Coordinates of C-alpha atoms in Angstrom, one line a residue:
X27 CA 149.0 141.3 107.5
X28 CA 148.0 140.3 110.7
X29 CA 151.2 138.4 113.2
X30 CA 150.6 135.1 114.2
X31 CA 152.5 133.7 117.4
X32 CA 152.9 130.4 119.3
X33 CA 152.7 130.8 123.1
X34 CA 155.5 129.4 125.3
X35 CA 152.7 126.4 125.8
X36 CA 151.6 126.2 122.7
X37 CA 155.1 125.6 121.3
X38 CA 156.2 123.3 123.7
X39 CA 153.1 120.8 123.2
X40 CA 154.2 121.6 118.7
X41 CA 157.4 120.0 119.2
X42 CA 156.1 116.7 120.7
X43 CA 153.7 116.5 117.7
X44 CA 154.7 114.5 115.1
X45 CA 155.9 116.3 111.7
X46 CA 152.5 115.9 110.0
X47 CA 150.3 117.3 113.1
X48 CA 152.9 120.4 113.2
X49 CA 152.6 120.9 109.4
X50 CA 148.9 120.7 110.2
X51 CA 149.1 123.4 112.9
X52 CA 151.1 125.8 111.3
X53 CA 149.2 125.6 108.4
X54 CA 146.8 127.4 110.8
X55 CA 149.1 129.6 111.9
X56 CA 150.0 130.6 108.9
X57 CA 146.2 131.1 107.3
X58 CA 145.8 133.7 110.5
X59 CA 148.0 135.5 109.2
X60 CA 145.8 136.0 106.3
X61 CA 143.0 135.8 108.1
X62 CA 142.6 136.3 111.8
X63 CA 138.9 135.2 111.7
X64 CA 138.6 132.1 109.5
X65 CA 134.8 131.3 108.9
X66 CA 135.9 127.6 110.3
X67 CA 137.2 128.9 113.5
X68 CA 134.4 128.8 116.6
X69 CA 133.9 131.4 118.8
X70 CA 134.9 130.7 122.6
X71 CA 134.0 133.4 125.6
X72 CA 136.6 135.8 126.2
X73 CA 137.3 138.1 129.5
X74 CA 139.0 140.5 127.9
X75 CA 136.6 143.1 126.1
X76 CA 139.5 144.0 123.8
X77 CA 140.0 140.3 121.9
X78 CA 138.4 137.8 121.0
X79 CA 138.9 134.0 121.4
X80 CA 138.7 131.1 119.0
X81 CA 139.6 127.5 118.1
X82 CA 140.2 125.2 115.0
X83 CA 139.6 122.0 114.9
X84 CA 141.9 119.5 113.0
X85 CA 140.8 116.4 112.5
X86 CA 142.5 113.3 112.2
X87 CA 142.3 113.3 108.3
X88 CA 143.9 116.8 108.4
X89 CA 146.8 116.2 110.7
X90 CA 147.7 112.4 109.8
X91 CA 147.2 111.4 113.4
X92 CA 145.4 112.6 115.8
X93 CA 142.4 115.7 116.1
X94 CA 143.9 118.7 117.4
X95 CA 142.1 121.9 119.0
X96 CA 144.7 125.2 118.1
X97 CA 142.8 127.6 120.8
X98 CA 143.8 131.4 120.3
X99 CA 143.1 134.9 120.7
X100 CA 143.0 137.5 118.1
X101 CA 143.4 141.5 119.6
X102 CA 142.3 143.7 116.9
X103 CA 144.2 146.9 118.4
X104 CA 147.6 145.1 118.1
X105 CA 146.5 142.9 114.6
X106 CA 148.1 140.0 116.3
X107 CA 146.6 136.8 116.9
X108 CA 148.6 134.4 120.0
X109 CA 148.0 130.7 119.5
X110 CA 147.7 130.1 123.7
X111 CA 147.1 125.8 123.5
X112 CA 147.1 123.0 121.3
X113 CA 145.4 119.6 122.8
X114 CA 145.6 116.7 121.1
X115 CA 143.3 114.2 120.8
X116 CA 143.9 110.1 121.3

């Protein structure tokens, strides 16, 4: 089982979501555990040859409000993936 974790960002912008876009989110949090590399999740570039970076998109029918990017990193030597930024849409 792979550890999934909320950066100090990243939690800060969870708690001024409202309780259905944080169910939403840790929903994904949760599914990394199971699986740090959803088939859903898209690629992003990553500096560090050791990880690799990724996003999920919510959309508004999955959060009850608004679309929300989760933006993490996976690092397969430590089996840990670190949720770095949520952004919320309008």
């Amino acid at each position: 089982m792979t550890h999934a974790f909320y950066s100090d960002a990243a939690d800060k912008v969870r708690a001024e979501l409202s309780r259905s876009e944080q169910a939403a989110v840790e929903s994904v949090r949760r599914a990394l555990e199971d699986d740090p590399e959803p088939e859903h999740a898209r690629g992003l570039p990553d500096a560090d040859p050791r990880s690799e970076s990724y996003v999920v998109e919510l959309l508004p029918e999955q959060t009850g409000g608004r679309g929300i990017s989760v933006v993490y990193r996976y690092s397969q030597d430590l089996d840990a993936a670190l949720v770095l930024w949520l952004i919320a849409g309008p």
